[in-house]
Amino acid sequence: MKNKLIVANLKKSMSLEETSTYLKYVNQIYASNLIICPSNIYIPYFLKHGYEVGIQNISHLENCSGEISPRQAYELGLRYVIVGHSDRRTLFHESDEMIHQKVIKSVQSGLHVILCIGETKEDRDLLRTDRVLRRQLELGLKEIEEVDQIIIAYEPVWAIGTSITPSLKDIQKTSIFIKEFLKHKKKWEDVKVLYGGSVTNQNISSILKIQEIDGVLVGKSAVEGSSFLKLLEVAV
Ligand code: PGA
């Protein structure tokens, strides 16, 4: 599992004191395949401690209050950005077109994009999963040629923060679907596909054993330092 990627999405959790404790728990030993995406204001702390750091969102707009541009993120030393997380798609009504703009601007600035895609429970019940994923991939990656800068995170919306996950077989099937789609549509051979949604130290090992899965995107289980450390011990 050495080459599998672990992306921690810490969202807006943690106080300053909790961040210091966290930094003590999770140290640089894991830096080679670990990307931490902290709340924006704590990014400099993680950079200072030598972590590979990603940003949870980016703005594609020219000039806008309260936003961060891909170029600023790159110049600070970040190399990864999460785009299209379901929090952003649902709570902030980010459309596929907005997500596409964010992907373009991020790639142009030199960032690696972790593009989140995933179906809702309703999509799944109505057997629309493939159609939804195809649309999100097609529109999000329109005119993008930089395969080396793109990572796909398959995160079923109904699995995020719910303690419910698809079966291992389903995760594998979907990853194969994504890889095949990109192979045919864009002639991309080696795009990495991560799984995200209720990953814990109980299930991470079996998820990472899936050959077609190149890593995981972890939310809740990454937030508390000691439990995240356990997860990393199982995974690395
Ligand atoms: P979760 O979150 O691990 O808590 O389900 C994943 C995410 O929000 O990306």
CSV table of C-alpha atoms and ligand atoms in Angstrom, one decimal:
chain,number,residue,atom,x,y,z
A,1,MET,CA,0.0,0.0,0.0
A,2,LYS,CA,3.1,2.1,-0.1
A,3,ASN,CA,2.2,4.1,-3.2
A,4,LYS,CA,-1.4,4.7,-2.2
A,5,LEU,CA,-2.3,8.3,-1.5
A,6,ILE,CA,-4.0,9.5,1.7
A,7,VAL,CA,-5.7,12.8,1.5
A,8,ALA,CA,-7.0,14.3,4.8
A,9,ASN,CA,-9.8,16.8,4.4
A,10,LEU,CA,-10.0,18.5,7.8
A,11,LYS,CA,-12.7,20.9,6.7
A,12,LYS,CA,-13.1,23.8,9.2
A,13,SER,CA,-12.4,21.7,12.3
A,14,MET,CA,-9.9,22.5,15.0
A,15,SER,CA,-8.9,25.4,17.2
A,16,LEU,CA,-5.3,26.7,17.2
A,17,GLU,CA,-4.5,24.6,20.3
A,18,GLU,CA,-6.0,21.5,18.7
A,19,THR,CA,-3.9,22.1,15.6
A,20,SER,CA,-0.7,22.2,17.6
A,21,THR,CA,-1.6,18.9,19.3
A,22,TYR,CA,-2.5,17.4,15.9
A,23,LEU,CA,0.9,18.4,14.5
A,24,LYS,CA,2.5,16.6,17.3
A,25,TYR,CA,0.6,13.4,16.6
A,26,VAL,CA,0.7,13.2,12.9
A,27,ASN,CA,4.3,13.8,12.0
A,28,GLN,CA,6.3,13.9,8.8
A,29,ILE,CA,7.0,10.2,8.7
A,30,TYR,CA,4.0,9.9,6.5
A,31,ALA,CA,4.7,12.9,4.3
A,32,SER,CA,5.5,10.9,1.2
A,33,ASN,CA,2.0,9.7,0.5
A,34,LEU,CA,0.0,12.0,2.8
A,35,ILE,CA,-1.7,15.3,1.8
A,36,ILE,CA,-3.3,17.3,4.5
A,37,CYS,CA,-6.0,19.8,3.6
A,38,PRO,CA,-6.5,22.0,6.7
A,39,SER,CA,-8.7,25.0,7.3
A,40,ASN,CA,-7.1,27.8,5.2
A,41,ILE,CA,-5.9,29.8,8.2
A,42,TYR,CA,-3.8,26.8,9.5
A,43,ILE,CA,-2.1,26.1,6.2
A,44,PRO,CA,1.1,27.9,7.1
A,45,TYR,CA,1.5,25.7,10.3
A,46,PHE,CA,1.3,22.5,8.3
A,47,LEU,CA,3.7,23.9,5.6
A,48,LYS,CA,6.2,24.9,8.3
A,49,HIS,CA,6.2,21.4,9.7
A,50,GLY,CA,7.0,19.9,6.2
A,51,TYR,CA,3.7,18.4,5.3
A,52,GLU,CA,2.4,18.2,1.7
A,53,VAL,CA,-0.5,20.5,2.0
A,54,GLY,CA,-3.6,20.9,-0.1
A,55,ILE,CA,-6.3,23.5,-0.1
A,56,GLN,CA,-10.0,22.6,0.2
A,57,ASN,CA,-11.3,25.0,-2.3
A,58,ILE,CA,-10.1,27.7,-4.7
A,59,SER,CA,-11.7,30.7,-6.5
A,60,HIS,CA,-11.8,30.9,-10.3
A,61,LEU,CA,-12.9,34.5,-10.1
A,62,GLU,CA,-10.6,37.4,-11.1
A,63,ASN,CA,-11.0,39.4,-8.0
A,64,CYS,CA,-13.3,38.6,-5.2
A,65,SER,CA,-13.6,39.3,-1.4
A,66,GLY,CA,-12.8,36.4,0.9
A,67,GLU,CA,-11.4,34.1,-1.7
A,68,ILE,CA,-8.0,32.6,-2.5
A,69,SER,CA,-6.7,32.3,-6.1
A,70,PRO,CA,-4.9,29.2,-7.4
A,71,ARG,CA,-1.8,31.3,-8.0
A,72,GLN,CA,-1.7,32.5,-4.4
A,73,ALA,CA,-2.0,28.9,-3.2
A,74,TYR,CA,0.8,27.7,-5.5
A,75,GLU,CA,3.1,30.6,-4.5
A,76,LEU,CA,2.6,29.7,-0.8
A,77,GLY,CA,3.9,26.2,-1.5
A,78,LEU,CA,0.7,24.2,-2.0
A,79,ARG,CA,0.6,21.7,-4.8
A,80,TYR,CA,-2.9,20.2,-4.4
A,81,VAL,CA,-6.5,21.5,-4.5
A,82,ILE,CA,-9.8,19.8,-3.8
A,83,VAL,CA,-12.3,20.9,-6.4
A,84,GLY,CA,-16.0,19.9,-6.6
A,85,HIS,CA,-16.4,18.5,-3.1
A,86,SER,CA,-20.0,17.7,-2.4
A,87,ASP,CA,-20.1,20.3,0.4
A,88,ARG,CA,-19.3,22.8,-2.3
A,89,ARG,CA,-21.7,21.4,-4.9
A,90,THR,CA,-24.6,21.2,-2.5
A,91,LEU,CA,-24.2,23.9,0.1
A,92,PHE,CA,-22.6,26.5,-2.2
A,93,HIS,CA,-24.5,25.4,-5.4
A,94,GLU,CA,-21.3,25.0,-7.4
A,95,SER,CA,-22.3,23.9,-10.9
A,96,ASP,CA,-20.3,21.7,-13.2
A,97,GLU,CA,-19.4,24.8,-15.2
A,98,MET,CA,-18.0,26.6,-12.1
A,99,ILE,CA,-16.1,23.4,-11.1
A,100,HIS,CA,-14.7,23.3,-14.7
A,101,GLN,CA,-13.5,26.9,-14.3
A,102,LYS,CA,-11.8,26.0,-11.0
A,103,VAL,CA,-10.1,23.0,-12.6
A,104,ILE,CA,-8.8,25.1,-15.5
A,105,LYS,CA,-7.5,27.9,-13.4
A,106,SER,CA,-5.9,25.5,-10.9
A,107,VAL,CA,-4.1,23.4,-13.6
A,108,GLN,CA,-2.9,26.6,-15.3
A,109,SER,CA,-1.4,27.7,-12.0
A,110,GLY,CA,0.5,24.4,-11.6
A,111,LEU,CA,-1.7,22.8,-8.9
A,112,HIS,CA,-2.8,19.2,-8.9
A,113,VAL,CA,-6.6,19.0,-8.9
A,114,ILE,CA,-8.4,16.4,-6.7
A,115,LEU,CA,-11.7,16.4,-8.6
A,116,CYS,CA,-14.5,15.0,-6.4
A,117,ILE,CA,-17.4,13.3,-8.1
A,118,GLY,CA,-20.2,11.2,-6.8
A,119,GLU,CA,-23.9,10.4,-6.9
A,120,THR,CA,-26.6,11.2,-4.4
A,121,LYS,CA,-28.7,8.6,-2.8
A,122,GLU,CA,-31.6,9.5,-5.1
A,123,ASP,CA,-29.3,9.1,-8.2
A,124,ARG,CA,-28.3,5.7,-6.9
A,125,ASP,CA,-31.8,4.5,-6.2
A,126,LEU,CA,-32.8,5.6,-9.7
A,127,LEU,CA,-29.8,3.8,-11.2
A,128,ARG,CA,-28.4,7.1,-12.5
A,129,THR,CA,-24.9,6.7,-10.9
A,130,ASP,CA,-23.0,6.1,-14.2
A,131,ARG,CA,-24.8,8.9,-15.9
A,132,VAL,CA,-24.0,11.4,-13.1
A,133,LEU,CA,-20.4,10.4,-12.9
A,134,ARG,CA,-20.0,10.6,-16.6
A,135,ARG,CA,-21.5,14.1,-16.7
A,136,GLN,CA,-19.3,15.3,-13.8
A,137,LEU,CA,-16.2,14.0,-15.5
A,138,GLU,CA,-17.0,15.2,-18.9
A,139,LEU,CA,-17.9,18.8,-17.8
A,140,GLY,CA,-15.4,19.1,-15.1
A,141,LEU,CA,-12.5,18.0,-17.3
A,142,LYS,CA,-13.6,19.6,-20.6
A,143,GLU,CA,-10.6,20.7,-22.7
A,144,ILE,CA,-8.2,19.6,-19.9
A,145,GLU,CA,-5.1,17.8,-21.3
A,146,GLU,CA,-2.9,17.8,-18.2
A,147,VAL,CA,-3.5,14.2,-17.1
A,148,ASP,CA,-0.6,14.4,-14.6
A,149,GLN,CA,-2.3,17.1,-12.7
A,150,ILE,CA,-5.6,15.4,-12.3
A,151,ILE,CA,-6.7,13.0,-9.5
A,152,ILE,CA,-10.3,11.8,-9.3
A,153,ALA,CA,-11.9,11.3,-5.9
A,154,TYR,CA,-15.0,9.1,-6.1
A,155,GLU,CA,-17.1,10.2,-3.1
A,156,PRO,CA,-20.7,9.0,-3.1
A,157,VAL,CA,-22.7,11.8,-1.5
A,158,TRP,CA,-24.7,9.4,0.6
A,159,ALA,CA,-21.5,7.9,2.1
A,160,ILE,CA,-19.9,11.2,3.3
A,161,GLY,CA,-20.1,11.5,7.0
A,162,THR,CA,-22.7,8.8,7.3
A,163,SER,CA,-20.7,5.8,8.4
A,164,ILE,CA,-22.2,4.0,5.4
A,165,THR,CA,-20.0,2.9,2.5
A,166,PRO,CA,-20.6,1.1,-0.7
A,167,SER,CA,-19.4,-2.5,-0.8
A,168,LEU,CA,-15.8,-3.1,-1.8
A,169,LYS,CA,-17.1,-4.6,-5.0
A,170,ASP,CA,-19.0,-1.5,-5.8
A,171,ILE,CA,-16.0,0.7,-5.0
A,172,GLN,CA,-13.9,-1.4,-7.3
A,173,LYS,CA,-16.5,-1.4,-10.1
A,174,THR,CA,-16.9,2.3,-10.0
A,175,SER,CA,-13.2,2.9,-10.0
A,176,ILE,CA,-12.9,0.7,-13.1
A,177,PHE,CA,-15.8,2.6,-14.7
A,178,ILE,CA,-14.1,6.0,-14.1
A,179,LYS,CA,-10.7,4.7,-15.4
A,180,GLU,CA,-12.3,3.2,-18.5
A,181,PHE,CA,-14.4,6.3,-19.2
A,182,LEU,CA,-11.3,8.5,-19.1
A,183,LYS,CA,-9.3,6.1,-21.2
A,184,HIS,CA,-11.9,6.1,-24.0
A,185,LYS,CA,-13.0,9.8,-23.7
A,186,LYS,CA,-9.6,11.4,-23.2
A,187,LYS,CA,-7.1,8.7,-23.9
A,188,TRP,CA,-5.9,9.0,-20.3
A,189,GLU,CA,-4.2,5.8,-19.2
A,190,ASP,CA,-2.9,6.4,-15.8
A,191,VAL,CA,-5.3,8.7,-13.9
A,192,LYS,CA,-5.4,8.0,-10.2
A,193,VAL,CA,-8.8,7.3,-8.6
A,194,LEU,CA,-9.3,7.7,-4.8
A,195,TYR,CA,-12.3,6.6,-2.8
A,196,GLY,CA,-13.9,8.9,-0.1
A,197,GLY,CA,-16.8,8.7,2.2
A,198,SER,CA,-16.8,7.3,5.8
A,199,VAL,CA,-13.2,5.8,5.5
A,200,THR,CA,-12.1,4.7,9.0
A,201,ASN,CA,-9.3,2.7,10.5
A,202,GLN,CA,-11.6,-0.3,10.3
A,203,ASN,CA,-12.2,-0.2,6.6
A,204,ILE,CA,-9.2,1.6,5.2
A,205,SER,CA,-7.0,-1.5,4.8
A,206,SER,CA,-9.6,-3.4,2.7
A,207,ILE,CA,-10.3,-0.3,0.6
A,208,LEU,CA,-6.6,0.2,-0.2
A,209,LYS,CA,-6.3,-3.4,-1.1
A,210,ILE,CA,-8.5,-2.8,-4.1
A,211,GLN,CA,-6.1,-2.8,-7.0
A,212,GLU,CA,-8.0,-0.1,-9.0
A,213,ILE,CA,-8.1,2.3,-6.0
A,214,ASP,CA,-5.1,4.6,-5.7
A,215,GLY,CA,-5.8,6.1,-2.4
A,216,VAL,CA,-8.5,7.5,-0.1
A,217,LEU,CA,-9.9,10.9,0.9
A,218,VAL,CA,-10.6,10.9,4.6
A,219,GLY,CA,-12.8,13.4,6.4
A,220,LYS,CA,-14.1,12.8,10.0
A,221,SER,CA,-11.5,10.0,10.8
A,222,ALA,CA,-8.7,12.4,9.9
A,223,VAL,CA,-9.7,15.1,12.3
A,224,GLU,CA,-8.7,13.7,15.6
A,225,GLY,CA,-4.9,13.3,15.7
A,226,SER,CA,-4.7,10.0,17.7
A,227,SER,CA,-7.4,8.3,15.7
A,228,PHE,CA,-5.9,9.5,12.4
A,229,LEU,CA,-2.6,8.1,13.5
A,230,LYS,CA,-4.2,4.7,14.0
A,231,LEU,CA,-5.7,4.9,10.5
A,232,LEU,CA,-2.3,5.8,9.1
A,233,GLU,CA,-0.6,2.9,10.9
A,234,VAL,CA,-3.1,0.5,9.3
A,235,ALA,CA,-2.7,2.1,5.9
A,236,VAL,CA,1.0,2.7,5.5
B,1,PGA,P1,-16.0,11.5,5.7
B,1,PGA,O1,-15.8,12.8,4.8
B,1,PGA,O2,-14.7,10.7,5.7
B,1,PGA,O3,-16.3,12.1,7.1
B,1,PGA,O4,-17.1,10.7,5.2
B,1,PGA,C1,-15.2,12.7,3.5
B,1,PGA,C2,-15.2,14.0,2.9
B,1,PGA,O5,-15.9,14.9,3.3
B,1,PGA,O6,-14.4,14.2,1.9
